[in-house]
Tab-separated table of C-alpha atoms in Angstrom:
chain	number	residue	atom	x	y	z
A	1	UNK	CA	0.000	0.000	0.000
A	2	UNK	CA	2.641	2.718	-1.005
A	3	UNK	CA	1.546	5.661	-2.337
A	4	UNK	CA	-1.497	8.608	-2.289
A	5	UNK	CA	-4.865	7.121	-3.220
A	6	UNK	CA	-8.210	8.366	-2.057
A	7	UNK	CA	-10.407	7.792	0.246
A	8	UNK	CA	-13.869	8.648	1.632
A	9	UNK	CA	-15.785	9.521	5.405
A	10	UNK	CA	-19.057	8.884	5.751
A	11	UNK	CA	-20.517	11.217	8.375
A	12	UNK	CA	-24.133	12.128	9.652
A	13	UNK	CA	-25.860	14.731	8.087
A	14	UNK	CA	-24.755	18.153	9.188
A	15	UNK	CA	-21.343	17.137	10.523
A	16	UNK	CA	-19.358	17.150	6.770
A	17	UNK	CA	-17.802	20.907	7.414
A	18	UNK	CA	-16.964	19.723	10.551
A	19	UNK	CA	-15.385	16.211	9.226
A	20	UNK	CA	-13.570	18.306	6.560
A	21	UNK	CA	-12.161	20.304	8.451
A	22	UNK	CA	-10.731	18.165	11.111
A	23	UNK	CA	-9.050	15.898	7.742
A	24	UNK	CA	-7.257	19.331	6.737
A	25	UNK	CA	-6.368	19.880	10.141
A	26	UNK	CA	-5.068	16.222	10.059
A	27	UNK	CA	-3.298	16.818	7.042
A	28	UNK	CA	-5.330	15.389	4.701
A	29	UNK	CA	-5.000	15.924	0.968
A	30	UNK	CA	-7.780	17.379	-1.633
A	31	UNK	CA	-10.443	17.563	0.593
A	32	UNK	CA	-13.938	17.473	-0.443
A	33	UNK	CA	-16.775	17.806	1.374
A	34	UNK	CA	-20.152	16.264	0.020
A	35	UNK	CA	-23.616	14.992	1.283
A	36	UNK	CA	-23.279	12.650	3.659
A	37	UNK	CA	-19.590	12.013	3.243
A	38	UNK	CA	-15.955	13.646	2.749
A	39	UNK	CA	-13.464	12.326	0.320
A	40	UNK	CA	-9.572	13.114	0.646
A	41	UNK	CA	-6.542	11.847	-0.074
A	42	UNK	CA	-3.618	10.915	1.969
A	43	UNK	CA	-1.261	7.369	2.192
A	44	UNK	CA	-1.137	4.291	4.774
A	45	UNK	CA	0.090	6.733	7.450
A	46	UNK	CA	-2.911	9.429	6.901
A	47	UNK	CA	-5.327	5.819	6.884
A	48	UNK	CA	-4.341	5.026	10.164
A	49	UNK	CA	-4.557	8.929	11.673
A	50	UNK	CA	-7.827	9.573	10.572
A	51	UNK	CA	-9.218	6.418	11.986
A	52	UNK	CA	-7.459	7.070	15.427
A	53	UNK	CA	-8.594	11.039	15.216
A	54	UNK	CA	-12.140	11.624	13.199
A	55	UNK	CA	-14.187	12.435	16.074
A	56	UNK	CA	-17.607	13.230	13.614
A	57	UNK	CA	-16.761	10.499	10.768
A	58	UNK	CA	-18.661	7.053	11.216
A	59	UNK	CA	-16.032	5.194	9.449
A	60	UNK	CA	-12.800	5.741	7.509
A	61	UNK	CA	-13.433	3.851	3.483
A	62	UNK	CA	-11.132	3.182	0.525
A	63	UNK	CA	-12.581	5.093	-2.134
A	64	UNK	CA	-12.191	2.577	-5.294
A	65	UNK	CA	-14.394	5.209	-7.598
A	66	UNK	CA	-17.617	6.316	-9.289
A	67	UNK	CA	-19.770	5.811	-12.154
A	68	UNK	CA	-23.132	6.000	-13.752
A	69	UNK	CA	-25.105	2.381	-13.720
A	70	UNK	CA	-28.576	1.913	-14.762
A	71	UNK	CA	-28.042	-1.418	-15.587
A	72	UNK	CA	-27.026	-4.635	-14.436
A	73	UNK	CA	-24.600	-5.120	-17.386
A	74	UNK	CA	-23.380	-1.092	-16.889
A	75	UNK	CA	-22.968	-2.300	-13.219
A	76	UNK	CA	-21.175	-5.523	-13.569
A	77	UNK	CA	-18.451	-3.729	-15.793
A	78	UNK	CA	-18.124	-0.469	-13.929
A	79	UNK	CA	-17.170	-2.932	-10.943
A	80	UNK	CA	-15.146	-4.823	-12.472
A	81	UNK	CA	-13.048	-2.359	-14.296
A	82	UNK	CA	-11.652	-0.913	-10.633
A	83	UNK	CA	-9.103	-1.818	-9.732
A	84	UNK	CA	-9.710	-4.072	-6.359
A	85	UNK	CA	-6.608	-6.593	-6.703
A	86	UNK	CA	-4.845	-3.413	-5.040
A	87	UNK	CA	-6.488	-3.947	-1.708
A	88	UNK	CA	-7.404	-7.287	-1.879
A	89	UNK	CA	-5.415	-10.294	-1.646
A	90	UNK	CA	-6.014	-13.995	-3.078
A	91	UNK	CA	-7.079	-15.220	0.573
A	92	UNK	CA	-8.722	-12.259	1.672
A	93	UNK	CA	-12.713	-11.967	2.317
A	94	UNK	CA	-14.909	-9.839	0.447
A	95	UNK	CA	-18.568	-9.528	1.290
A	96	UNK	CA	-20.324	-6.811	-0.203
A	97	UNK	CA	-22.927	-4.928	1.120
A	98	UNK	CA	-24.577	-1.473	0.495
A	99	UNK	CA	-27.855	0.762	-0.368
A	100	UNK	CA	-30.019	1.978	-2.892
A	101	UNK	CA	-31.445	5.435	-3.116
A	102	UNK	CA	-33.622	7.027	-5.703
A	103	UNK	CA	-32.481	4.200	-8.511
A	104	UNK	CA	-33.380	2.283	-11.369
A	105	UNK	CA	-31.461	-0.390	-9.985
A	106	UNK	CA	-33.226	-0.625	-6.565
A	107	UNK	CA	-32.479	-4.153	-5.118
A	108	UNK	CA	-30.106	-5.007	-2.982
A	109	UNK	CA	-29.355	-8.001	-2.938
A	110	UNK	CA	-29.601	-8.223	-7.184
A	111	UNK	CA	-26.814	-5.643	-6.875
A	112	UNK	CA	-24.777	-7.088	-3.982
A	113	UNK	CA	-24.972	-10.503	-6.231
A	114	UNK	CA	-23.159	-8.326	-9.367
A	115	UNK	CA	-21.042	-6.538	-7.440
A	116	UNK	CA	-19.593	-9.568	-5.552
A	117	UNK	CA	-19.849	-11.306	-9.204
A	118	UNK	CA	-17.601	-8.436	-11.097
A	119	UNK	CA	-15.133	-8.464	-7.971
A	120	UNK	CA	-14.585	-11.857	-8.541
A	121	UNK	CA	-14.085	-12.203	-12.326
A	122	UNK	CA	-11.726	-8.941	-12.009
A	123	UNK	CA	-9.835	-11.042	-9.330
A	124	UNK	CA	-9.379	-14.145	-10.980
A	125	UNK	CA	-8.133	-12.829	-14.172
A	126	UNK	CA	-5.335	-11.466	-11.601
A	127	UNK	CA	-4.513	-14.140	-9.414
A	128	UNK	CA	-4.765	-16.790	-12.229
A	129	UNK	CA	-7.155	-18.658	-9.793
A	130	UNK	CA	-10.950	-20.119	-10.192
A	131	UNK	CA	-11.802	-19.862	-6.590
A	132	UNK	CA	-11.377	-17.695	-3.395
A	133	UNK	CA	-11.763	-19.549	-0.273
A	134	UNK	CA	-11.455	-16.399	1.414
A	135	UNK	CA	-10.349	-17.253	4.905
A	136	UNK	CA	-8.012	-14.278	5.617
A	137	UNK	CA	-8.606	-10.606	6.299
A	138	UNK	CA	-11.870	-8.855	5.735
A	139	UNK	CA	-12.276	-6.639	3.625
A	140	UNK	CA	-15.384	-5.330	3.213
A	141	UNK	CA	-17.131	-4.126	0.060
A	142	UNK	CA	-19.215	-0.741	0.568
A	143	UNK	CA	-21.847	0.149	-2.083
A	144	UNK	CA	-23.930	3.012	-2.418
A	145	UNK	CA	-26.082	3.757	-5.770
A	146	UNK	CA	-27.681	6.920	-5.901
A	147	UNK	CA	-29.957	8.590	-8.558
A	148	UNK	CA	-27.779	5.655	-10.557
A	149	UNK	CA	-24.850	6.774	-9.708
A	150	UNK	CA	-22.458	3.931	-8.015
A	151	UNK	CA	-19.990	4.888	-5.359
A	152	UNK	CA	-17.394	1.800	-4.789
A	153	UNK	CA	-15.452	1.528	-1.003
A	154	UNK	CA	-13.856	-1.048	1.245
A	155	UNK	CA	-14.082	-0.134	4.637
A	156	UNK	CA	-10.852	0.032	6.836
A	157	UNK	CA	-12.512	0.750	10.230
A	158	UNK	CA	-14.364	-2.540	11.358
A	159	UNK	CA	-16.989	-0.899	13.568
A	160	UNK	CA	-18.462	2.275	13.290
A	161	UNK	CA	-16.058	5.170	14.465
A	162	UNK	CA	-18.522	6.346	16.878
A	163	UNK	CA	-18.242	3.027	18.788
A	164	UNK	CA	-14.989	4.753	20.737
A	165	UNK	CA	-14.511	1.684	22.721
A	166	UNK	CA	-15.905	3.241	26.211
A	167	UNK	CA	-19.312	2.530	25.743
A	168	UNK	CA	-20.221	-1.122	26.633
A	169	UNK	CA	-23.721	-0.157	27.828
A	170	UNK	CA	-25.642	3.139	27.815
A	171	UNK	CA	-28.952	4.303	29.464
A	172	UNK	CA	-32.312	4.420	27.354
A	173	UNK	CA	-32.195	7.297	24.784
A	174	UNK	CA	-28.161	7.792	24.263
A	175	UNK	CA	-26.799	10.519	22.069
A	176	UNK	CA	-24.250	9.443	19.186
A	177	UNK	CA	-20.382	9.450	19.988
A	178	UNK	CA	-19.966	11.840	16.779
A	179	UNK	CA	-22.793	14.299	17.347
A	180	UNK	CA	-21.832	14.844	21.046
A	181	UNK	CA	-18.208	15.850	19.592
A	182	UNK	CA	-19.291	18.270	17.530
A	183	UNK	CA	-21.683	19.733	20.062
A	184	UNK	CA	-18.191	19.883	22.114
A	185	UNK	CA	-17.088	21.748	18.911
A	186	UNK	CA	-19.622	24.074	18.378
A	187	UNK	CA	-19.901	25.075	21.655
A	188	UNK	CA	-16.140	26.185	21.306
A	189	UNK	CA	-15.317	24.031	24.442
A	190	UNK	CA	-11.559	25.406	25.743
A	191	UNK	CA	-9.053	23.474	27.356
A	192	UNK	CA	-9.824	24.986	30.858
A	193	UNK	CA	-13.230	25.190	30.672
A	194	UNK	CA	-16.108	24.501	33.408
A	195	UNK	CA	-18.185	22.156	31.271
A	196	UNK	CA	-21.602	21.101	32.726
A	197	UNK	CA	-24.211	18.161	31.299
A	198	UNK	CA	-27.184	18.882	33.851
A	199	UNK	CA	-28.641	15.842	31.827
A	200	UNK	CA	-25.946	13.760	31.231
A	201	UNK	CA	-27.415	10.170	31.056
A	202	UNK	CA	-24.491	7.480	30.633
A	203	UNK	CA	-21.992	10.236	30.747
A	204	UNK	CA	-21.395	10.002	26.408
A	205	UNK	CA	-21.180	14.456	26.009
A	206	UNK	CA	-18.790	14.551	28.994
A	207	UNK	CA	-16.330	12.193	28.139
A	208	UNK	CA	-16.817	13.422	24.133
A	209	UNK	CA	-15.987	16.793	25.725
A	210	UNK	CA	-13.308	15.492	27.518
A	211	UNK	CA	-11.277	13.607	24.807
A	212	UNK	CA	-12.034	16.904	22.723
A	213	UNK	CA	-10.364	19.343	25.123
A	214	UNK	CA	-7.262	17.490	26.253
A	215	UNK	CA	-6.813	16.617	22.925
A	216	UNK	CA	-7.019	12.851	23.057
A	217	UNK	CA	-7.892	10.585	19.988
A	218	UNK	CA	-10.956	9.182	20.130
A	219	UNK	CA	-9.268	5.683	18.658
A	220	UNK	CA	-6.850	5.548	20.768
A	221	UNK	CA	-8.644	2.702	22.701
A	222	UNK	CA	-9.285	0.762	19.889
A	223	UNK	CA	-8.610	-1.485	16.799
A	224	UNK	CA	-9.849	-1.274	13.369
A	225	UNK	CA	-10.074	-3.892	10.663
A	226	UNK	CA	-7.095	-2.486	8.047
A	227	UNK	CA	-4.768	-3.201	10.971
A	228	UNK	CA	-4.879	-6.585	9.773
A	229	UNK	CA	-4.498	-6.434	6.247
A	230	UNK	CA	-1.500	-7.871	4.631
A	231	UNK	CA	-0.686	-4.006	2.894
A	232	UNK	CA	-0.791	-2.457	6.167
A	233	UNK	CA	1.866	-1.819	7.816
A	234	UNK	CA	1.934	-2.508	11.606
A	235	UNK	CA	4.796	0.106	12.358
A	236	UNK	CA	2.457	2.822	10.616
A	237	UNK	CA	-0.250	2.387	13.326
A	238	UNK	CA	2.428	1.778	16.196
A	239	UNK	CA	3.520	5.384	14.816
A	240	UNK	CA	0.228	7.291	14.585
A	241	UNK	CA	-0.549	5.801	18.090
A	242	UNK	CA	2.541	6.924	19.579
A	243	UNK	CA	2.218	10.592	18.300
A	244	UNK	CA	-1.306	10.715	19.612
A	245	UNK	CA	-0.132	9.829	22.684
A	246	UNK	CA	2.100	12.527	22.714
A	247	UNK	CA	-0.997	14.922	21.739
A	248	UNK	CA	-2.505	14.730	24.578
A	249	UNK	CA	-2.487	17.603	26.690
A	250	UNK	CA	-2.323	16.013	30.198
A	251	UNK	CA	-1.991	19.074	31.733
A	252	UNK	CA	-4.736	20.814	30.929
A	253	UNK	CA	-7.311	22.245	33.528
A	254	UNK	CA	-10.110	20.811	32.269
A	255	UNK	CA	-13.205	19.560	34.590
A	256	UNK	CA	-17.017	18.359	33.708
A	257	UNK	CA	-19.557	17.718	35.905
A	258	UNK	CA	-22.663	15.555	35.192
A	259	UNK	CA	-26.024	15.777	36.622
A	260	UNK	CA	-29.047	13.055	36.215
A	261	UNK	CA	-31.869	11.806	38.186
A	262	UNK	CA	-31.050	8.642	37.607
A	263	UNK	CA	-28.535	6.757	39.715
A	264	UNK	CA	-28.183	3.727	37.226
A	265	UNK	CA	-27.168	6.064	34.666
A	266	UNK	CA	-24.620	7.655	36.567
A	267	UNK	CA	-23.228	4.535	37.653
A	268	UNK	CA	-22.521	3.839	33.480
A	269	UNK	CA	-21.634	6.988	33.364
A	270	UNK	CA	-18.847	6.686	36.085
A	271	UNK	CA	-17.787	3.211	34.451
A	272	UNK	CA	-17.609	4.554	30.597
A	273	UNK	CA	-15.442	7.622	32.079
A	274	UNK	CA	-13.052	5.001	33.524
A	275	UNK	CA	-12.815	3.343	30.593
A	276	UNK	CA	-12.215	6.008	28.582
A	277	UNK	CA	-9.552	7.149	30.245
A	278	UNK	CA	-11.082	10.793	31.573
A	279	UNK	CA	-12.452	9.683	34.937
A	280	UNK	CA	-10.040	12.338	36.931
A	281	UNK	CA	-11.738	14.954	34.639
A	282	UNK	CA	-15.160	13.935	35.313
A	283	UNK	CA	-17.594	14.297	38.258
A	284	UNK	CA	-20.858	12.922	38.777
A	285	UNK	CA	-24.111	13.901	40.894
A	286	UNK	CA	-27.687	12.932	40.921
A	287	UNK	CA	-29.713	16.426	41.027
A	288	UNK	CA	-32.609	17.526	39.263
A	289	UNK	CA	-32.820	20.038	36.809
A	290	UNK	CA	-34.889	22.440	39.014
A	291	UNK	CA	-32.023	22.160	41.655
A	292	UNK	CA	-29.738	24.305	39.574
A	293	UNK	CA	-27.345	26.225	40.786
A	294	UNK	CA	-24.171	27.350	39.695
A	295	UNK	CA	-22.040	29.983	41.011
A	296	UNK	CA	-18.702	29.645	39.095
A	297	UNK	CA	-17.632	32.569	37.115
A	298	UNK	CA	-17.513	30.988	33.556
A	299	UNK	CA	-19.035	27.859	32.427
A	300	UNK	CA	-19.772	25.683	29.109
A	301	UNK	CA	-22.942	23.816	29.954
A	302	UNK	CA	-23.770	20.904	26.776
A	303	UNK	CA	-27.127	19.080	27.050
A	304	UNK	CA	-29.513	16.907	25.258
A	305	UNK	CA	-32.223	16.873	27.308
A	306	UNK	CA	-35.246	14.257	27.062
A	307	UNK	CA	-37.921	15.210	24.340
A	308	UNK	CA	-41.195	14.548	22.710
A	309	UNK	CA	-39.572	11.565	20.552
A	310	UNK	CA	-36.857	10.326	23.023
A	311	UNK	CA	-38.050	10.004	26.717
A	312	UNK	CA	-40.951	12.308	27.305
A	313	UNK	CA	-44.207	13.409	25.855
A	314	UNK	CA	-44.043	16.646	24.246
A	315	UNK	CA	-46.351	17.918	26.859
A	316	UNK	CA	-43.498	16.895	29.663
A	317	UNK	CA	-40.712	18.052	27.378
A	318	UNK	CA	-41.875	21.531	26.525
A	319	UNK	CA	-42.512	21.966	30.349
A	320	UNK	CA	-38.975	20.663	30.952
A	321	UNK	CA	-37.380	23.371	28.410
A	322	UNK	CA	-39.418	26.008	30.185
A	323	UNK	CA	-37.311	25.228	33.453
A	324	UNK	CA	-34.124	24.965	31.401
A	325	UNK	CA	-34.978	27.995	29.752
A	326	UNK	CA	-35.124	30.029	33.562
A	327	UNK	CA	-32.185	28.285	34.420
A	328	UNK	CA	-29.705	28.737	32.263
A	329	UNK	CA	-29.708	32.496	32.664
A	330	UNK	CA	-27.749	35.366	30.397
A	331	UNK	CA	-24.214	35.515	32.385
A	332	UNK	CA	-21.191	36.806	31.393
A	333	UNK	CA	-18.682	33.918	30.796
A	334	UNK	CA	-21.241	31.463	30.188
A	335	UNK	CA	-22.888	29.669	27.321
A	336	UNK	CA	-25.231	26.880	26.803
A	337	UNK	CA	-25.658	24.335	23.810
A	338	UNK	CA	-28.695	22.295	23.915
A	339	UNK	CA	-29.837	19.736	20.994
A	340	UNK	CA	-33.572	19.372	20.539
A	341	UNK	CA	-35.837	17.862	17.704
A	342	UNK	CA	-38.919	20.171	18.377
A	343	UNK	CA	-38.992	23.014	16.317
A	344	UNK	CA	-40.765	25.184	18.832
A	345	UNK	CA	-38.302	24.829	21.514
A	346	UNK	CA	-37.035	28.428	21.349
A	347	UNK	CA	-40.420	29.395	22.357
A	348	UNK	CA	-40.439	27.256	25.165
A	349	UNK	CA	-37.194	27.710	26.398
A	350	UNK	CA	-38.338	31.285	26.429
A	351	UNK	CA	-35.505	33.406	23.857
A	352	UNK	CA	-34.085	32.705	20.600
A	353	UNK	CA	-30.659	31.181	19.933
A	354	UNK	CA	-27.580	33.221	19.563
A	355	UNK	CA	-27.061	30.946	16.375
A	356	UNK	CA	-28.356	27.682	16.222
A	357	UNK	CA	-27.566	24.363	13.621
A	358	UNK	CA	-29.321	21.412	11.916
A	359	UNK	CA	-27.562	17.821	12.623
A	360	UNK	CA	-29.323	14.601	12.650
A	361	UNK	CA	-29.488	12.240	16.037
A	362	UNK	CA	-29.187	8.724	14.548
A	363	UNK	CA	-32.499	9.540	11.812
A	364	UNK	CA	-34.038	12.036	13.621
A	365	UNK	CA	-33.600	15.719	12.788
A	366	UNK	CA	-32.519	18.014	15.291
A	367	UNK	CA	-31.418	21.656	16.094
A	368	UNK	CA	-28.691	22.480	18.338
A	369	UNK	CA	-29.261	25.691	19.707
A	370	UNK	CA	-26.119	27.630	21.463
A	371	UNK	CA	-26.292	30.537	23.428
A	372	UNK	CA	-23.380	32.874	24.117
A	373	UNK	CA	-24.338	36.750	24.695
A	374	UNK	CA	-25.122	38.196	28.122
């Protein structure tokens, strides 16, 4: 695997500026953001950094290419004409799987079937072999065909990015690893700050906030599938680990505190800090939301409180942002951040947003609302 060659992040919608920009700031080549993904280029060592660093990607692909396909025949040849014997080896496995959007083509499995079909008559004219017992590594075929347009990827992560490797279990409604970084993001969370989740579950916007402002890799704690391909490497992941490690700003004076009325979700809370790594930066109390009260001179509070399609009616939850809406006050070093799907929470919370953005939780749209000026 020497050389540049491209490759794409899938991200949830809303979070590909964000994506982007962390891949330039990671040193990522050609950058492009698009719906629903970001393609760049970079080699084996820029592979194994943005899988250890992309906080709001869901997984790290090699991008094998493009092209129209409206039929099975157009499909079968666009597939095979890519060149896949670069990535995979004689022994290696190669299930394919994928979706379907707005096609003429619009069954899965028929196009997993031609896909899988292609990749094997482009591999045997290579290897000079008539069968693949494929019993080594995986790698894993990624479609995507949209208004017939076919998008070709193996993936390189294993599990989804946002599984950081902290979260075993999780209370009822959790928020997405990815979406509670960027909320850490837009909130413009500093390295010192106060932070404050008066709703904070099994502790998953904490310990995002956490890893975001002492500067610690969110895959540091974990493996991912290209680690054991036969192109890859070992030293180059040994080497990205090892500089992240260095990365980290252990010094830093950051602290969170998390409050919930639940005590079984601030025990997984306590336990996912630990095994993350940030439980000397994180504190946790069981207090309601009407016993707020915070006397600190700055503060960051991040939240994702229960609403009408989560926990709580929308009669409950629109009572529940009028509370939050008296508590978190104008102040002068302080600003909140609070996620929401109902589109009338403004009113309820009782002011407008300083600025506020869309972003998706899992399938379900969402604003997240900050609030800065005193």
């Amino acid at each position: 695997m020497n050389g540049i060659f491209t490759m794409a992040a899938p991200c949830l919608l809303g979070l590909e500026g964000l994506a982007a920009q962390e891949l330039r700031e990671m040193g990522a080549l050609q950058v492009a953001a698009q719906d629903g993904r970001v393609l760049f280029s970079g080699d084996s060592a820029m592979l194994a950094r943005a899988n250890l660093w992309s906080r709001y990607a869901e997984r790290i692909q090699i991008y094998l290419g493009s092209f129209e396909a409206a039929t099975y025949d157009a499909l079968f040849e666009g597939v095979k004409a890519l060149p896949w014997e670069n990535w995979i080896g004689k022994n290696d496995r190669f299930p394919v799987k994928g979706h379907t959007l707005s096609s003429t083509l619009r069954s899965v499995p028929d196009c997993q079937s031609i896909i899988k079909k292609a990749v094997v008559e482009r591999l045997r004219g290579k290897y000079r072999v008539s069968w693949f017992e494929e019993t080594g590594p995986l790698c894993q075929i990624q479609f995507l065909l949209r208004k017939d347009t076919v998008s070709l990827m193996i993936d390189s992560s294993g599990a989804g990015l946002h599984k950081r490797g902290y979260r075993a279990n999780a209370n009822e409604a959790p928020i997405r690893e990815t979406l509670a970084a960027a909320m850490a993001n837009l909130s413009r969370l500093r390295t010192d700050a106060n932070m404050i989740d008066p709703f904070c579950g099994s502790g998953t916007i904490l310990i995002e906030s956490a890893l975001y402002a002492l500067g610690i890799a969110p895959g540091l704690r974990r493996k991912f599938v290209c680690e054991t391909w036969n192109g890859v490497d070992s030293s180059v992941f040994e080497t990205e680990r090892s500089r992240a490690l260095d990365l980290i700003r252990r010094d830093a004076a950051f602290h969170a505190k998390g409050y919930d009325i639940d005590p079984a979700a601030l025990e997984l809370a306590r336990a996912n800090a630990a095994k993350a790594g940030v439980a000397g930066k994180i504190s946790v109390l069981q207090r309601d939301i009407r016993q707020w009260s915070e006397n600190n001179e700055y503060g960051c509070v991040i939240c994702n409180p229960p609403y009408g399609e989560r926990m709580l009616d929308l009669e409950k939850a629109r009572e529940l942002y009028r509370v939050i809406g008296g508590a978190f006050e104008k102040k002068r070093g302080w600003n909140y951040t609070v996620i929401s799907s109902d589109g009338d929470f403004e009113t309820y919370f009782g002011r407008p947003a300083d600025r506020r953005r869309k972003l998706y939780n899992g399938n379900l749209p969402c604003q997240v609302y900050m609030y800065y000026k005193y």
